[in-house]
């Protein structure tokens, strides 16, 4: 499956053995060149398909992102409007409740004053309408702030009042409602003295006290606010301000209707009820003050959220973003490429090769996403998932056959951190798999910091794992690694195997690599064996193991297990 271009390898291989004249940078560029040349060489058509699917995927993401973007733009502004409305409405409502409560308190105080004045008058013992009686009445009126006048009636006609005797006959007004202490109320009467302003009359026995309705409700009112003071249970209106629709206010007070055009508040006392009402439309007017501030906050939130949606969707649209999601959703699967013992032809194990299985069914090859994961610091969680999968998927096989081994690929970051070691040890222990059944493959890229690499590899070795150097000869390596690092095996890269039987400059290198490995006591595994001729050559040269399409492509778990159990000599 690996699609590397032959010339790239030839060049790369030359770097190892001849090219000490290249600067480090040149070598890196050389290495990259060779990789990307490989990616395009054989994959034009599948890559086109992948791009098409990716484009479809992208348009879905863009559609969702646009939808979310519109929501993110509109919702905060609507929310700001709603909040401003609610706050203004609540404020209005509170003002109405405060108003009703205040007016009720004033009304009750005034009523209390009038009741006391009447009680005092009724206790007077002077002969009625005598000068002393009249003087006493005057004194009561002077001492009671809210009472304008007190009159004494007999036979329903006014006999005298605090100002003296009437000059014309004044009949007693009828009582609208009777409150506690048997005090009768005349809601509105027009006595001669007040110059035509309606007054409220309180009746007790022969006496009537007059009060100005202003005493109840002389408060500043907002425009459009209606206010009514209602006496007793049959709700006679004593005072009403701003020409209210009394019928409606009475209904509001008795809570018989719920009016959704009106904001209102009702304060109830024992004898009195106060209703304050204002049209809801007023809230719109008041909004003018608060809305700009709320809208500014709403617009800022909108911008922020739109930005967030854009940022998230760009992240989602970028491959590293998708990769991070894939790790979270565990979208990886492992295929196993059999490793064959060239002497016996038996399968001795496999190399675990990861694939990215996208939810849309598409499979992405490691050549594409492993370098990306490495560049974006995402490789370690992938390695951990591969290790976990290998252990769960092949536990039975590995426990049943202790000679079988699986090779796992490590990236530079894995080797740097060594973070996979202890979780792997724990998993192996639980699964009862012996550590020597897991081989670790590391490329020369992982050895750049030789000291750190050494520490991890030594630890891995102490734990019982065998370590193979992968892609040997393709990097910008020196042979020094082979001597310095604790290695058990060397994998001859496909580019060298490809040259077997072909007359080319690199073909002479392959036997050298084999010799070097042998002299260092390393096992040799040849990769990418596609032709029988290659296998024969390698076997004859004493190479122990080989993998390649000649034997098998990388296989899904079940197929690999079947392959393993069906091999020529049967499982070892
Ligand atoms: P592949 O499965 O496409 O893997 C390509 C490379 O991705 C691997 O190269 C390895 O560097 C990386 N890789 C795969 N899985 C993992 C993983 O779990 N972790 C990390 N860190 N890296 C991973 P490598 O190791 O040289 O693997 C051999 C490649 O050669 C595989 O490609 C395999 O399918 C392919 N191959 C095997 N036999 C043949 C053959 O006969 N002919 C051709 N053309 N390709 C072959
Ligand atoms: Ca490998
Ligand atoms: Ca390799």
Coordinates of C-alpha atoms and ligand atoms in Angstrom, one line a residue:
X1 CA 0.0 0.0 0.0
X2 CA 2.9 2.3 0.7
X3 CA 3.4 4.4 -2.4
X4 CA 6.9 5.7 -2.4
X5 CA 8.6 6.7 -5.5
X6 CA 11.7 4.8 -6.2
X7 CA 14.0 7.7 -7.1
X8 CA 13.0 9.4 -3.8
X9 CA 14.3 6.4 -2.0
X10 CA 17.4 6.2 -4.0
X11 CA 18.2 9.7 -3.2
X12 CA 17.4 9.3 0.5
X13 CA 19.4 6.1 0.7
X14 CA 22.4 7.9 -0.8
X15 CA 22.1 10.5 2.0
X16 CA 22.7 7.8 4.6
X17 CA 25.7 6.3 3.1
X18 CA 27.3 8.9 0.9
X19 CA 25.7 12.2 1.7
X20 CA 27.6 13.7 4.6
X21 CA 28.1 16.8 2.5
X22 CA 24.4 17.8 2.8
X23 CA 23.5 20.3 5.6
X24 CA 21.0 19.2 8.1
X25 CA 18.3 21.4 6.5
X26 CA 19.0 19.9 3.1
X27 CA 18.5 16.5 4.5
X28 CA 15.2 17.4 6.1
X29 CA 13.9 18.8 2.9
X30 CA 15.1 15.8 1.1
X31 CA 13.3 13.5 3.5
X32 CA 10.0 15.5 3.2
X33 CA 10.3 15.6 -0.6
X34 CA 10.5 11.9 -0.7
X35 CA 7.5 11.4 1.5
X36 CA 5.2 13.7 -0.4
X37 CA 6.3 12.4 -3.7
X38 CA 5.1 9.1 -2.5
X39 CA 1.7 10.4 -1.4
X40 CA 0.8 11.6 -4.8
X41 CA 2.4 8.9 -7.0
X42 CA -0.2 6.1 -6.7
X43 CA -3.1 7.8 -5.2
X44 CA -4.5 10.2 -7.7
X45 CA -7.9 8.5 -8.0
X46 CA -8.7 7.6 -4.4
X47 CA -7.3 11.0 -3.4
X48 CA -9.8 12.6 -5.8
X49 CA -12.6 10.5 -4.2
X50 CA -11.4 11.4 -0.7
X51 CA -11.4 15.1 -1.7
X52 CA -14.9 14.8 -3.0
X53 CA -16.2 13.2 0.1
X54 CA -14.4 15.7 2.2
X55 CA -15.9 18.5 0.1
X56 CA -19.4 17.1 0.8
X57 CA -18.6 16.8 4.5
X58 CA -17.3 20.3 4.5
X59 CA -20.5 21.7 2.9
X60 CA -22.5 20.0 5.6
X61 CA -20.3 21.5 8.3
X62 CA -20.5 24.9 6.6
X63 CA -24.3 24.6 6.4
X64 CA -24.5 23.8 10.1
X65 CA -22.0 26.4 11.0
X66 CA -24.0 29.1 9.0
X67 CA -27.2 28.1 10.7
X68 CA -25.5 28.2 14.2
X69 CA -23.9 31.5 13.1
X70 CA -27.3 33.1 12.4
X71 CA -28.7 31.8 15.7
X72 CA -25.7 33.1 17.5
X73 CA -26.1 36.4 15.8
X74 CA -29.9 36.8 16.4
X75 CA -30.6 35.0 19.7
X76 CA -28.5 37.3 22.0
X77 CA -30.2 40.4 20.5
X78 CA -33.6 38.9 20.9
X79 CA -32.6 37.9 24.5
X80 CA -31.4 41.4 25.1
X81 CA -34.7 42.8 23.9
X82 CA -36.6 40.4 26.0
X83 CA -34.5 41.2 29.1
X84 CA -34.9 44.9 28.6
X85 CA -38.6 44.4 28.2
X86 CA -38.9 42.2 31.3
X87 CA -36.9 44.6 33.4
X88 CA -38.8 47.7 32.3
X89 CA -42.1 45.9 32.8
X90 CA -41.1 44.7 36.2
X91 CA -40.0 48.2 37.1
X92 CA -43.3 49.6 36.0
X93 CA -45.1 46.9 37.9
X94 CA -43.2 47.6 41.1
X95 CA -43.9 51.3 40.7
X96 CA -47.6 50.5 40.4
X97 CA -47.5 48.3 43.5
X98 CA -45.6 50.9 45.5
X99 CA -48.1 53.5 44.4
X100 CA -51.2 51.4 45.3
X101 CA -49.6 50.5 48.7
X102 CA -48.7 54.1 49.5
X103 CA -52.2 55.4 48.6
X104 CA -53.8 52.6 50.7
X105 CA -51.8 53.7 53.7
X106 CA -52.7 57.3 53.2
X107 CA -56.4 56.4 52.8
X108 CA -56.4 54.3 55.9
X109 CA -54.7 57.1 57.9
X110 CA -57.3 59.6 56.6
X111 CA -60.1 57.3 57.4
X112 CA -58.7 56.7 60.9
X113 CA -58.6 60.5 61.4
X114 CA -62.1 61.0 60.3
X115 CA -63.3 58.1 62.5
X116 CA -61.6 59.7 65.5
X117 CA -63.0 63.1 64.7
X118 CA -66.5 61.7 64.5
X119 CA -66.0 59.7 67.7
X120 CA -64.9 62.9 69.5
X121 CA -67.9 64.8 68.1
X122 CA -70.4 62.1 69.3
X123 CA -69.0 62.4 72.8
X124 CA -69.8 66.2 73.0
X125 CA -72.3 67.0 75.7
X126 CA -73.0 70.6 74.9
X127 CA -76.6 71.4 73.8
X128 CA -76.6 70.8 70.1
X129 CA -75.8 73.7 67.8
X130 CA -75.2 75.9 70.9
X131 CA -72.2 78.3 70.4
X132 CA -70.1 76.0 72.6
X133 CA -71.1 73.0 70.5
X134 CA -70.2 74.8 67.3
X135 CA -66.9 76.0 68.8
X136 CA -66.2 72.4 69.9
X137 CA -66.8 71.2 66.3
X138 CA -64.6 73.9 65.0
X139 CA -61.9 72.8 67.4
X140 CA -62.1 69.2 66.2
X141 CA -61.8 70.3 62.5
X142 CA -58.8 72.5 63.3
X143 CA -57.1 69.7 65.1
X144 CA -57.8 67.1 62.5
X145 CA -55.8 67.8 59.4
X146 CA -57.7 65.7 57.0
X147 CA -61.2 66.7 58.1
X148 CA -62.5 69.8 56.4
X149 CA -65.7 70.1 58.2
X150 CA -68.1 68.3 60.5
X151 CA -71.9 68.8 60.3
X152 CA -74.6 67.9 62.8
X153 CA -77.8 66.6 61.2
X154 CA -81.3 66.1 62.6
X155 CA -84.2 64.8 60.5
X156 CA -81.8 64.3 57.6
X157 CA -81.2 68.0 57.5
X158 CA -78.0 69.9 58.4
X159 CA -78.5 71.8 61.7
X160 CA -75.1 73.3 62.2
X161 CA -71.4 72.7 61.4
X162 CA -68.0 73.9 62.5
X163 CA -68.6 77.2 60.7
X164 CA -72.1 77.8 62.3
X165 CA -75.7 77.3 61.1
X166 CA -76.6 76.9 57.4
X167 CA -78.5 79.7 55.7
X168 CA -80.3 77.4 53.4
X169 CA -81.7 73.9 54.1
X170 CA -79.0 71.2 53.3
X171 CA -80.3 67.6 53.1
X172 CA -78.2 64.7 54.3
X173 CA -76.6 62.8 51.5
X174 CA -77.3 59.1 51.1
X175 CA -74.8 56.6 52.3
X176 CA -73.1 54.6 49.5
X177 CA -71.5 52.0 51.7
X178 CA -71.0 51.2 55.3
X179 CA -67.5 50.4 56.6
X180 CA -66.3 49.0 59.9
X181 CA -67.3 50.9 63.1
X182 CA -70.5 51.5 61.4
X183 CA -69.1 54.5 59.5
X184 CA -71.1 55.2 56.4
X185 CA -69.5 56.7 53.3
X186 CA -70.8 59.0 50.7
X187 CA -68.3 58.8 47.9
X188 CA -68.9 62.2 46.4
X189 CA -70.8 65.1 47.7
X190 CA -70.8 68.7 46.7
X191 CA -71.2 70.9 49.7
X192 CA -71.7 74.6 49.3
X193 CA -68.6 75.5 51.2
X194 CA -65.9 73.7 49.2
X195 CA -66.8 75.7 46.1
X196 CA -68.0 72.8 44.1
X197 CA -65.1 70.4 44.6
X198 CA -66.5 67.0 45.4
X199 CA -65.7 65.8 48.9
X200 CA -66.0 62.5 50.6
X201 CA -68.4 62.2 53.5
X202 CA -68.2 59.9 56.5
X203 CA -71.3 59.4 58.6
X204 CA -71.5 58.4 62.2
X205 CA -74.7 58.8 64.1
X206 CA -75.9 62.5 63.7
X207 CA -72.5 63.7 62.4
X208 CA -71.0 63.8 59.0
X209 CA -67.3 64.6 58.5
X210 CA -66.1 65.9 55.1
X211 CA -62.7 65.0 53.7
X212 CA -61.0 66.1 50.5
X213 CA -60.3 63.0 48.3
X214 CA -56.9 64.6 47.7
X215 CA -56.0 63.4 51.2
X216 CA -56.2 59.8 50.0
X217 CA -54.4 60.1 46.7
X218 CA -52.6 63.3 46.3
X219 CA -49.5 61.8 44.7
X220 CA -47.7 62.5 41.5
X221 CA -48.8 60.1 38.8
X222 CA -47.1 59.0 35.7
X223 CA -48.8 59.9 32.5
X224 CA -51.5 57.3 31.5
X225 CA -51.5 55.9 35.1
X226 CA -55.0 55.5 36.4
X227 CA -55.7 55.3 40.1
X228 CA -58.8 54.5 42.1
X229 CA -59.5 54.3 45.8
X230 CA -62.4 51.9 46.4
X231 CA -64.4 51.7 49.6
X232 CA -65.9 48.6 51.0
X233 CA -66.9 45.4 49.3
X234 CA -69.2 46.8 46.8
X235 CA -66.4 48.9 45.7
X236 CA -67.7 52.4 45.6
X237 CA -65.2 54.6 44.0
X238 CA -64.1 57.4 46.3
X239 CA -61.5 59.0 44.3
X240 CA -60.4 58.3 40.8
X241 CA -57.6 60.1 39.0
X242 CA -56.9 60.7 35.3
X243 CA -60.5 59.8 34.3
X244 CA -60.2 56.1 34.7
X245 CA -62.4 53.6 33.1
X246 CA -64.1 52.8 36.4
X247 CA -65.8 49.7 35.3
X248 CA -62.6 48.2 34.2
X249 CA -60.7 49.3 37.4
X250 CA -63.5 47.7 39.5
X251 CA -63.1 44.5 37.5
X252 CA -59.4 44.6 37.9
X253 CA -59.7 45.1 41.7
X254 CA -62.1 42.2 42.1
X255 CA -59.7 40.2 39.8
X256 CA -62.5 39.1 37.7
X257 CA -60.7 39.6 34.5
X258 CA -57.1 39.3 33.6
X259 CA -56.5 42.0 31.2
X260 CA -53.4 41.6 29.1
X261 CA -53.3 45.1 27.8
X262 CA -52.9 46.5 31.3
X263 CA -50.4 46.4 34.0
X264 CA -52.1 46.9 37.3
X265 CA -51.6 46.6 41.0
X266 CA -54.2 46.2 43.7
X267 CA -53.6 46.9 47.4
X268 CA -56.3 45.7 49.8
X269 CA -57.0 46.8 53.3
X270 CA -59.8 45.9 55.6
X271 CA -62.1 48.6 54.3
X272 CA -60.3 50.0 51.3
X273 CA -58.9 48.8 48.0
X274 CA -56.6 50.8 45.8
X275 CA -56.1 50.0 42.2
X276 CA -53.3 51.5 40.1
X277 CA -53.2 50.7 36.4
X278 CA -51.2 51.6 33.3
X279 CA -51.3 50.5 29.8
X280 CA -48.7 47.9 28.8
X281 CA -47.9 49.9 25.8
X282 CA -46.2 52.4 28.1
X283 CA -43.4 49.8 28.5
X284 CA -42.5 50.4 24.9
X285 CA -42.1 54.1 25.7
X286 CA -39.9 53.4 28.7
X287 CA -37.9 50.9 26.8
X288 CA -36.3 53.8 24.9
X289 CA -34.2 54.5 28.0
X290 CA -32.9 51.0 28.6
X291 CA -32.9 49.3 25.3
X292 CA -29.8 50.9 23.8
X293 CA -27.7 49.6 26.7
X294 CA -29.2 46.1 26.4
X295 CA -28.9 46.0 22.7
X296 CA -25.2 47.0 22.9
X297 CA -24.6 44.1 25.3
X298 CA -26.7 41.8 23.1
X299 CA -24.8 42.9 20.0
X300 CA -21.5 42.3 21.8
X301 CA -22.6 38.9 22.8
X302 CA -23.8 38.2 19.3
X303 CA -20.4 39.1 17.9
X304 CA -18.7 37.0 20.5
X305 CA -20.9 34.0 19.8
X306 CA -20.6 34.4 16.0
X307 CA -16.9 34.5 16.5
X308 CA -17.0 31.4 18.6
X309 CA -19.1 29.5 16.0
X310 CA -16.7 30.6 13.3
X311 CA -13.7 29.6 15.3
X312 CA -15.2 26.2 16.2
X313 CA -16.3 25.5 12.7
X314 CA -12.9 26.5 11.3
X315 CA -11.3 24.2 13.8
X316 CA -13.8 21.5 12.9
X317 CA -13.1 22.1 9.2
X318 CA -9.3 21.8 9.7
X319 CA -8.0 18.4 9.6
X320 CA -6.2 18.6 12.9
X321 CA -9.6 19.6 14.4
X322 CA -11.2 16.6 12.8
X323 CA -8.4 14.4 14.1
X324 CA -8.8 15.6 17.6
X325 CA -12.5 14.8 17.4
X326 CA -11.7 11.4 15.9
X327 CA -9.4 10.7 18.9
X328 CA -12.2 11.6 21.3
X329 CA -14.7 9.4 19.4
X330 CA -12.2 6.6 19.0
X331 CA -12.6 6.4 15.2
X332 CA -9.4 4.3 14.7
X333 CA -9.2 0.7 13.8
X334 CA -6.1 -1.6 13.5
X335 CA -5.2 -3.9 10.6
X336 CA -2.6 -6.6 11.0
X337 CA 0.0 -7.4 8.4
X338 CA 1.3 -10.9 8.9
X339 CA 5.1 -11.3 9.5
X340 CA 6.5 -14.5 7.9
X341 CA 9.4 -16.6 9.0
X342 CA 11.3 -17.0 5.8
X343 CA 12.8 -20.4 6.7
X344 CA 9.6 -22.1 7.7
X345 CA 7.0 -20.0 5.9
X346 CA 5.1 -19.8 9.1
X347 CA 3.4 -16.6 10.3
X348 CA 5.1 -15.5 13.5
X349 CA 2.9 -12.5 14.2
X350 CA 2.0 -9.2 12.6
X351 CA 2.6 -5.5 12.4
X352 CA -0.3 -3.4 13.8
X353 CA -1.2 -0.7 11.3
X354 CA -3.7 1.9 12.2
X355 CA -6.5 3.3 10.0
X356 CA -8.9 6.1 10.5
X357 CA -12.5 5.0 9.9
X358 CA -14.5 8.1 9.5
X359 CA -18.2 8.0 10.4
X360 CA -19.1 8.5 6.8
X361 CA -17.5 5.1 6.0
X362 CA -14.4 6.6 4.5
X363 CA -11.1 5.1 5.6
X364 CA -8.0 7.3 5.8
X365 CA -4.6 5.8 5.5
X366 CA -2.0 6.4 8.2
X367 CA 0.4 8.1 5.6
X368 CA -2.0 11.0 5.6
X369 CA -3.0 11.4 9.2
X370 CA 0.0 10.1 11.2
X371 CA 2.3 12.9 10.1
X372 CA -0.5 15.4 10.8
X373 CA -1.1 13.9 14.2
X374 CA 2.7 14.1 14.9
X375 CA 2.8 17.8 13.8
X376 CA -0.2 18.7 16.0
X377 CA 0.8 16.8 19.2
X378 CA -2.0 14.3 18.7
X379 CA 0.0 11.1 18.2
X380 CA 0.3 9.9 21.7
X381 CA -3.4 9.3 22.3
X382 CA -3.5 7.5 19.0
X383 CA -0.6 5.2 20.0
X384 CA -2.4 4.5 23.3
X385 CA -5.6 3.6 21.5
X386 CA -3.7 1.3 19.1
X387 CA -2.0 -0.5 22.0
X388 CA -5.4 -0.9 23.7
X389 CA -7.0 -2.2 20.5
X390 CA -4.2 -4.7 19.8
X391 CA -4.4 -6.0 23.3
X392 CA -8.1 -6.5 23.4
X393 CA -8.4 -7.7 19.8
X394 CA -5.6 -10.3 19.9
X395 CA -5.6 -11.3 23.5
X396 CA -6.9 -14.8 22.9
X397 CA -4.4 -15.5 20.0
X398 CA -1.4 -14.2 22.0
X399 CA -2.4 -16.1 25.1
X400 CA -2.9 -19.3 23.2
X401 CA 0.3 -19.0 21.3
X402 CA 3.2 -17.6 23.3
X403 CA 5.5 -17.4 20.3
X404 CA 3.3 -15.0 18.4
X405 CA 4.2 -11.3 18.6
X406 CA 2.7 -8.1 17.4
X407 CA 4.7 -5.1 16.3
X408 CA 3.5 -1.6 17.2
X409 CA 4.7 1.5 15.6
X410 CA 5.9 4.3 17.8
X411 CA 6.4 8.0 16.8
X412 CA 9.1 10.3 17.9
X413 CA 6.8 11.9 20.6
X414 CA 6.0 8.4 22.1
X415 CA 9.7 7.8 22.4
X416 CA 10.4 11.2 23.8
X417 CA 7.7 10.9 26.5
X418 CA 7.6 7.2 27.1
X419 CA 4.0 7.8 28.3
X420 CA 2.7 4.6 26.7
X421 CA 4.9 2.3 28.8
X422 CA 3.1 2.0 32.1
X423 CA -0.4 1.8 30.8
X424 CA 0.8 -0.8 28.3
X425 CA 2.4 -2.8 31.1
X426 CA -0.8 -2.7 33.1
X427 CA -2.9 -3.8 30.2
X428 CA -0.6 -6.6 29.2
X429 CA -0.6 -7.8 32.8
X430 CA -4.4 -7.8 33.0
X431 CA -4.7 -9.6 29.7
X432 CA -2.0 -12.1 30.7
X433 CA 0.0 -11.3 27.5
X434 CA 3.8 -11.6 27.9
X435 CA 5.7 -8.3 27.2
X436 CA 8.0 -10.0 24.8
X437 CA 4.9 -10.7 22.6
X438 CA 4.7 -6.9 21.9
X439 CA 7.5 -5.6 19.7
X440 CA 8.0 -1.9 19.3
X441 CA 9.0 -0.3 16.0
X442 CA 10.8 3.1 16.1
X443 CA 12.0 5.1 13.2
X444 CA 15.2 7.1 13.1
X445 CA 13.1 10.2 13.5
X446 CA 12.5 9.1 17.1
X447 CA 16.2 9.0 17.9
X448 CA 17.0 12.6 17.2
X449 CA 17.4 13.2 20.9
X450 CA 19.4 10.1 21.4
X451 CA 19.7 10.5 25.2
X452 CA 15.9 10.6 25.8
X453 CA 15.3 7.9 23.2
X454 CA 17.8 5.7 25.0
X455 CA 16.0 6.1 28.3
X456 CA 12.6 5.1 26.9
X457 CA 13.9 2.3 24.8
X458 CA 15.9 0.9 27.7
X459 CA 12.9 1.0 30.0
X460 CA 10.8 -0.7 27.3
X461 CA 13.5 -3.4 27.0
X462 CA 13.6 -3.9 30.7
X463 CA 9.9 -4.4 30.6
X464 CA 10.6 -7.2 28.2
X465 CA 9.7 -5.7 24.8
X466 CA 11.8 -6.2 21.7
X467 CA 12.7 -3.1 19.8
X468 CA 13.1 -2.8 16.0
X469 CA 14.5 0.1 14.0
X470 CA 11.9 0.8 11.3
X471 CA 12.4 2.2 7.8
X472 CA 16.1 1.7 8.2
X473 CA 18.2 3.6 5.7
X474 CA 15.5 6.1 4.6
X475 CA 16.1 8.8 7.1
X476 CA 19.0 11.1 7.7
X477 CA 20.5 8.7 10.2
X478 CA 23.9 7.7 11.1
X479 CA 25.0 4.2 11.7
X480 CA 25.9 5.4 15.2
X481 CA 22.3 4.8 16.3
X482 CA 22.7 1.1 15.6
X483 CA 25.6 0.9 18.0
X484 CA 24.3 3.3 20.7
X485 CA 20.7 2.3 21.1
X486 CA 19.3 -0.8 22.7
X487 CA 17.9 -2.5 19.6
X488 CA 16.8 -6.1 18.8
X489 CA 15.8 -6.0 15.2
X490 CA 16.2 -4.0 12.0
X491 CA 13.5 -3.5 9.4
X492 CA 14.8 -3.2 5.9
X493 CA 12.6 -0.6 4.2
X494 CA 10.6 -1.4 1.2
X495 CA 12.6 0.9 -1.0
X496 CA 15.6 -1.4 -0.6
X497 CA 13.6 -4.6 -1.0
X498 CA 12.2 -3.1 -4.3
X499 CA 15.7 -3.0 -5.8
X500 CA 16.3 -6.7 -5.3
X501 CA 16.9 -8.2 -8.8
X502 CA 17.0 -4.8 -10.4
X503 CA 20.2 -3.4 -11.5
X504 CA 20.4 -0.1 -9.8
X505 CA 22.7 1.9 -7.6
X506 CA 20.8 1.1 -4.4
X507 CA 20.5 -2.6 -5.1
X508 CA 24.1 -3.0 -3.9
X509 CA 23.1 -1.4 -0.6
X510 CA 20.6 -4.1 0.5
X511 CA 23.2 -6.8 1.2
X512 CA 25.3 -4.3 3.2
X513 CA 22.3 -3.5 5.4
X514 CA 21.8 -7.2 6.0
X515 CA 25.4 -7.7 6.9
X516 CA 25.5 -4.7 9.2
X517 CA 22.4 -6.1 11.0
X518 CA 23.9 -9.5 11.3
X519 CA 27.2 -8.2 12.6
X520 CA 25.4 -6.3 15.3
X521 CA 23.4 -9.4 16.2
X522 CA 20.0 -7.9 15.2
X523 CA 17.2 -9.9 13.7
X524 CA 16.2 -8.7 10.3
X525 CA 12.7 -8.1 9.0
X526 CA 12.3 -7.2 5.3
X527 CA 9.3 -5.0 4.5
X528 CA 7.3 -4.7 1.3
X529 CA 8.1 -8.1 -0.2
X530 CA 5.9 -8.3 -3.3
X531 CA 7.7 -10.9 -5.5
X532 CA 8.8 -14.5 -4.8
X533 CA 12.2 -13.6 -6.2
X534 CA 12.7 -11.0 -3.4
X535 CA 11.7 -13.6 -0.8
X536 CA 14.1 -16.1 -2.2
X537 CA 16.9 -13.7 -2.3
X538 CA 16.3 -12.5 1.3
X539 CA 16.0 -16.1 2.6
X540 CA 19.2 -17.0 0.9
X541 CA 20.9 -14.0 2.5
X542 CA 19.8 -15.2 5.9
X543 CA 17.0 -12.6 6.5
X544 CA 14.8 -14.1 9.2
X545 CA 11.4 -12.5 8.7
X546 CA 9.5 -10.7 5.9
X547 CA 6.2 -9.0 5.4
X548 CA 4.6 -7.8 2.2
X549 CA 1.8 -8.4 -0.3
X550 CA 3.5 -11.5 -1.5
X551 CA 2.2 -13.1 1.8
X552 CA -0.6 -10.9 2.7
X553 CA -1.9 -7.3 2.8
X554 CA -2.7 -5.8 6.2
X555 CA -5.9 -7.7 7.4
X556 CA -8.8 -6.8 9.7
X557 CA -8.6 -8.7 13.0
X558 CA -10.8 -11.7 12.1
X559 CA -9.1 -12.2 8.8
X560 CA -5.7 -12.0 10.4
X561 CA -6.7 -14.6 13.0
X562 CA -7.9 -16.9 10.2
X563 CA -4.7 -16.3 8.3
X564 CA -2.7 -17.1 11.4
X565 CA -4.4 -20.3 12.0
X566 CA -4.3 -21.5 8.4
X567 CA -0.6 -21.1 7.8
X568 CA 1.4 -23.9 6.1
X569 CA 2.8 -25.6 9.1
X570 CA -0.1 -24.7 11.3
X571 CA 0.2 -22.5 14.3
X572 CA 3.5 -23.0 16.1
Ligands
LIG1 P1 0.4 1.7 5.9 O1 -0.4 0.8 6.7 O2 -0.3 2.6 5.0 O3 1.2 2.5 6.9 C1 2.0 3.5 6.5 C2 2.8 4.1 7.6 O4 2.0 4.7 8.6 C3 3.6 3.0 8.3 O5 4.7 2.7 7.7 C4 3.9 3.7 9.6 O6 5.0 4.6 9.5 C5 2.7 4.6 9.8 N1 1.8 3.9 10.8 C6 0.9 2.9 10.6 N2 0.3 2.6 11.7 C7 0.8 3.3 12.7 C8 0.7 3.4 14.1 O7 -0.1 2.7 14.7 N3 1.4 4.3 14.8 C9 2.3 5.1 14.1 N4 3.0 6.0 14.8 N5 2.5 5.0 12.8 C10 1.8 4.2 12.1 P2 5.5 1.3 8.0 O8 5.6 1.2 9.5 O9 6.7 1.2 7.2 O10 4.4 0.2 7.6 C11 4.5 -0.5 6.4 C12 3.6 0.1 5.4 O11 3.9 -0.5 4.1 C13 2.1 -0.1 5.6 O12 1.4 1.0 5.1 C14 1.8 -1.4 4.8 O13 0.5 -1.5 4.5 C15 2.7 -1.1 3.6 N6 3.0 -2.4 3.0 C16 3.3 -3.6 3.5 N7 3.6 -4.5 2.6 C17 3.6 -3.9 1.4 C18 3.9 -4.3 0.0 O14 4.2 -5.4 -0.3 N8 3.8 -3.3 -0.9 C19 3.4 -2.1 -0.7 N9 3.4 -1.2 -1.7 N10 3.2 -1.6 0.6 C20 3.3 -2.5 1.6
LIG2 CA1 6.5 -0.1 10.9
LIG3 CA1 8.6 0.6 7.7

